């Protein structure tokens, strides 16, 4: 008995270049945060480490919540508009020229935590959310 290789073909017949990354990705239209006035509990403040982010669902939307080294809290939509992946909560939190930022883990664009504006392309903005601490719990609001 002879083994036969399972050879599959791409519908167009070729996958040449499929593995290369787009060096200048086109950003997606940023999602607007849902309207409303409710607050969603995310996690205890003590569990949110400085210079780290966590992801939570707020009104069905993925939201990245960040704590900076000086204990300020920020919340952005978690979807990176350049890669369209829900990854901003895993980005690197830092400071560029006095602006608190998160660098996307995929294409490394920097987003200002306060405004959501991409530093490399000011036309691209990630939605921001209000954030507060109540009784030691981080909460994200719907604007």
mmCIF file of C-alpha atoms in Angstrom:
data_model
loop_
_atom_site.group_PDB
_atom_site.id
_atom_site.type_symbol
_atom_site.label_atom_id
_atom_site.label_comp_id
_atom_site.label_asym_id
_atom_site.label_seq_id
_atom_site.Cartn_x
_atom_site.Cartn_y
_atom_site.Cartn_z
ATOM 1 C CA UNK A 1 0.000 0.000 0.000
ATOM 2 C CA UNK A 2 1.390 3.388 -0.931
ATOM 3 C CA UNK A 3 0.676 6.624 0.895
ATOM 4 C CA UNK A 4 -0.652 9.474 -1.128
ATOM 5 C CA UNK A 5 0.145 13.066 -0.206
ATOM 6 C CA UNK A 6 -2.796 15.316 0.555
ATOM 7 C CA UNK A 7 -2.154 18.190 -1.839
ATOM 8 C CA UNK A 8 -4.561 21.081 -1.622
ATOM 9 C CA UNK A 9 -4.748 23.963 -4.017
ATOM 10 C CA UNK A 10 -5.629 27.572 -3.334
ATOM 11 C CA UNK A 11 -8.806 28.546 -5.300
ATOM 12 C CA UNK A 12 -6.804 30.969 -7.450
ATOM 13 C CA UNK A 13 -4.110 28.333 -7.960
ATOM 14 C CA UNK A 14 -1.330 30.175 -6.125
ATOM 15 C CA UNK A 15 -0.501 31.352 -2.649
ATOM 16 C CA UNK A 16 2.609 33.272 -3.729
ATOM 17 C CA UNK A 17 3.183 36.164 -1.358
ATOM 18 C CA UNK A 18 0.427 35.135 1.064
ATOM 19 C CA UNK A 19 2.892 34.944 3.894
ATOM 20 C CA UNK A 20 4.229 38.483 3.476
ATOM 21 C CA UNK A 21 2.861 41.246 5.642
ATOM 22 C CA UNK A 22 1.390 44.442 4.290
ATOM 23 C CA UNK A 23 4.040 47.034 5.216
ATOM 24 C CA UNK A 24 1.492 49.861 5.136
ATOM 25 C CA UNK A 25 -1.842 48.410 6.235
ATOM 26 C CA UNK A 26 -4.984 50.407 5.577
ATOM 27 C CA UNK A 27 -6.802 51.136 8.846
ATOM 28 C CA UNK A 28 -10.376 50.060 9.349
ATOM 29 C CA UNK A 29 -13.048 52.524 10.323
ATOM 30 C CA UNK A 30 -12.878 52.729 14.124
ATOM 31 C CA UNK A 31 -15.861 51.439 16.004
ATOM 32 C CA UNK A 32 -17.802 54.055 17.903
ATOM 33 C CA UNK A 33 -18.504 53.212 21.514
ATOM 34 C CA UNK A 34 -22.132 52.360 22.215
ATOM 35 C CA UNK A 35 -24.272 55.148 23.600
ATOM 36 C CA UNK A 36 -25.665 54.910 27.103
ATOM 37 C CA UNK A 37 -24.862 55.829 30.663
ATOM 38 C CA UNK A 38 -24.197 52.478 32.312
ATOM 39 C CA UNK A 39 -20.962 51.286 33.883
ATOM 40 C CA UNK A 40 -19.430 47.813 33.572
ATOM 41 C CA UNK A 41 -17.200 46.386 36.309
ATOM 42 C CA UNK A 42 -13.950 45.140 34.767
ATOM 43 C CA UNK A 43 -11.616 43.999 37.561
ATOM 44 C CA UNK A 44 -10.256 44.960 40.983
ATOM 45 C CA UNK A 45 -7.800 47.860 40.686
ATOM 46 C CA UNK A 46 -5.219 45.784 42.594
ATOM 47 C CA UNK A 47 -5.255 43.177 39.778
ATOM 48 C CA UNK A 48 -4.554 45.746 37.033
ATOM 49 C CA UNK A 49 -0.780 46.063 37.054
ATOM 50 C CA UNK A 50 0.891 49.365 36.083
ATOM 51 C CA UNK A 51 2.002 49.512 32.429
ATOM 52 C CA UNK A 52 -0.370 46.662 31.563
ATOM 53 C CA UNK A 53 -3.742 46.306 29.918
ATOM 54 C CA UNK A 54 -6.722 44.001 30.234
ATOM 55 C CA UNK A 55 -9.580 43.345 27.841
ATOM 56 C CA UNK A 56 -13.254 43.327 28.807
ATOM 57 C CA UNK A 57 -16.597 43.305 27.030
ATOM 58 C CA UNK A 58 -18.516 46.529 27.604
ATOM 59 C CA UNK A 59 -21.985 46.528 26.061
ATOM 60 C CA UNK A 60 -20.769 43.757 23.738
ATOM 61 C CA UNK A 61 -17.695 45.693 22.550
ATOM 62 C CA UNK A 62 -14.074 44.678 23.299
ATOM 63 C CA UNK A 63 -12.474 47.385 25.433
ATOM 64 C CA UNK A 64 -8.827 47.620 26.500
ATOM 65 C CA UNK A 65 -8.267 49.098 29.972
ATOM 66 C CA UNK A 66 -4.802 50.394 30.877
ATOM 67 C CA UNK A 67 -3.091 51.532 34.058
ATOM 68 C CA UNK A 68 -0.040 53.758 33.633
ATOM 69 C CA UNK A 69 3.017 53.933 35.897
ATOM 70 C CA UNK A 70 1.531 57.005 37.608
ATOM 71 C CA UNK A 71 -1.767 55.164 38.339
ATOM 72 C CA UNK A 72 -3.878 56.877 35.683
ATOM 73 C CA UNK A 73 -6.532 54.705 34.012
ATOM 74 C CA UNK A 74 -7.571 54.748 30.364
ATOM 75 C CA UNK A 75 -9.968 52.723 28.224
ATOM 76 C CA UNK A 76 -9.828 52.323 24.432
ATOM 77 C CA UNK A 77 -11.639 50.138 21.951
ATOM 78 C CA UNK A 78 -9.510 46.977 21.831
ATOM 79 C CA UNK A 79 -9.497 46.588 18.031
ATOM 80 C CA UNK A 80 -6.369 47.839 16.276
ATOM 81 C CA UNK A 81 -7.702 49.697 13.201
ATOM 82 C CA UNK A 82 -4.567 48.861 11.181
ATOM 83 C CA UNK A 83 -4.614 45.084 11.654
ATOM 84 C CA UNK A 84 -8.341 44.801 12.522
ATOM 85 C CA UNK A 85 -7.366 42.420 15.340
ATOM 86 C CA UNK A 86 -8.627 42.714 18.906
ATOM 87 C CA UNK A 87 -5.157 43.085 20.451
ATOM 88 C CA UNK A 88 -4.561 46.566 21.887
ATOM 89 C CA UNK A 89 -4.917 45.318 25.477
ATOM 90 C CA UNK A 90 -1.735 43.278 24.859
ATOM 91 C CA UNK A 91 0.219 46.278 23.585
ATOM 92 C CA UNK A 92 3.196 47.949 25.209
ATOM 93 C CA UNK A 93 2.216 50.871 27.453
ATOM 94 C CA UNK A 94 4.648 53.756 27.575
ATOM 95 C CA UNK A 95 5.283 57.440 27.064
ATOM 96 C CA UNK A 96 6.273 59.251 23.870
ATOM 97 C CA UNK A 97 7.163 62.893 24.331
ATOM 98 C CA UNK A 98 4.992 63.224 27.426
ATOM 99 C CA UNK A 99 1.995 61.448 25.870
ATOM 100 C CA UNK A 100 0.833 58.185 27.447
ATOM 101 C CA UNK A 101 0.532 55.626 24.630
ATOM 102 C CA UNK A 102 -0.016 51.987 23.828
ATOM 103 C CA UNK A 103 1.909 50.403 20.935
ATOM 104 C CA UNK A 104 -0.078 47.824 19.024
ATOM 105 C CA UNK A 105 1.578 44.412 19.332
ATOM 106 C CA UNK A 106 1.125 43.714 15.603
ATOM 107 C CA UNK A 107 2.194 46.696 13.498
ATOM 108 C CA UNK A 108 3.575 48.823 16.370
ATOM 109 C CA UNK A 109 1.471 51.957 15.732
ATOM 110 C CA UNK A 110 1.172 54.118 18.845
ATOM 111 C CA UNK A 111 -2.222 55.274 20.130
ATOM 112 C CA UNK A 112 -2.565 58.111 22.649
ATOM 113 C CA UNK A 113 -4.349 56.653 25.671
ATOM 114 C CA UNK A 114 -6.199 59.877 26.429
ATOM 115 C CA UNK A 115 -7.575 60.619 22.943
ATOM 116 C CA UNK A 116 -7.203 57.363 20.981
ATOM 117 C CA UNK A 117 -5.387 59.198 18.155
ATOM 118 C CA UNK A 118 -2.732 57.229 16.262
ATOM 119 C CA UNK A 119 0.544 59.126 16.554
ATOM 120 C CA UNK A 120 1.775 57.904 13.156
ATOM 121 C CA UNK A 121 -1.487 58.866 11.378
ATOM 122 C CA UNK A 122 -3.632 61.468 13.157
ATOM 123 C CA UNK A 123 -6.584 60.687 10.862
ATOM 124 C CA UNK A 124 -6.939 57.307 12.592
ATOM 125 C CA UNK A 125 -8.634 57.360 15.992
ATOM 126 C CA UNK A 126 -9.591 54.514 18.301
ATOM 127 C CA UNK A 127 -12.730 55.122 20.371
ATOM 128 C CA UNK A 128 -12.154 56.011 24.030
ATOM 129 C CA UNK A 129 -14.340 55.189 27.017
ATOM 130 C CA UNK A 130 -14.748 56.800 30.432
ATOM 131 C CA UNK A 131 -13.128 54.821 33.248
ATOM 132 C CA UNK A 132 -13.373 55.124 37.025
ATOM 133 C CA UNK A 133 -12.704 53.237 40.249
ATOM 134 C CA UNK A 134 -15.594 52.539 42.639
ATOM 135 C CA UNK A 135 -14.918 50.681 45.894
ATOM 136 C CA UNK A 136 -11.632 49.344 44.514
ATOM 137 C CA UNK A 137 -13.172 48.071 41.265
ATOM 138 C CA UNK A 138 -12.281 49.448 37.835
ATOM 139 C CA UNK A 139 -15.407 50.319 35.838
ATOM 140 C CA UNK A 140 -15.770 51.333 32.204
ATOM 141 C CA UNK A 141 -18.675 53.482 31.109
ATOM 142 C CA UNK A 142 -20.637 53.863 27.934
ATOM 143 C CA UNK A 143 -20.439 57.480 26.776
#
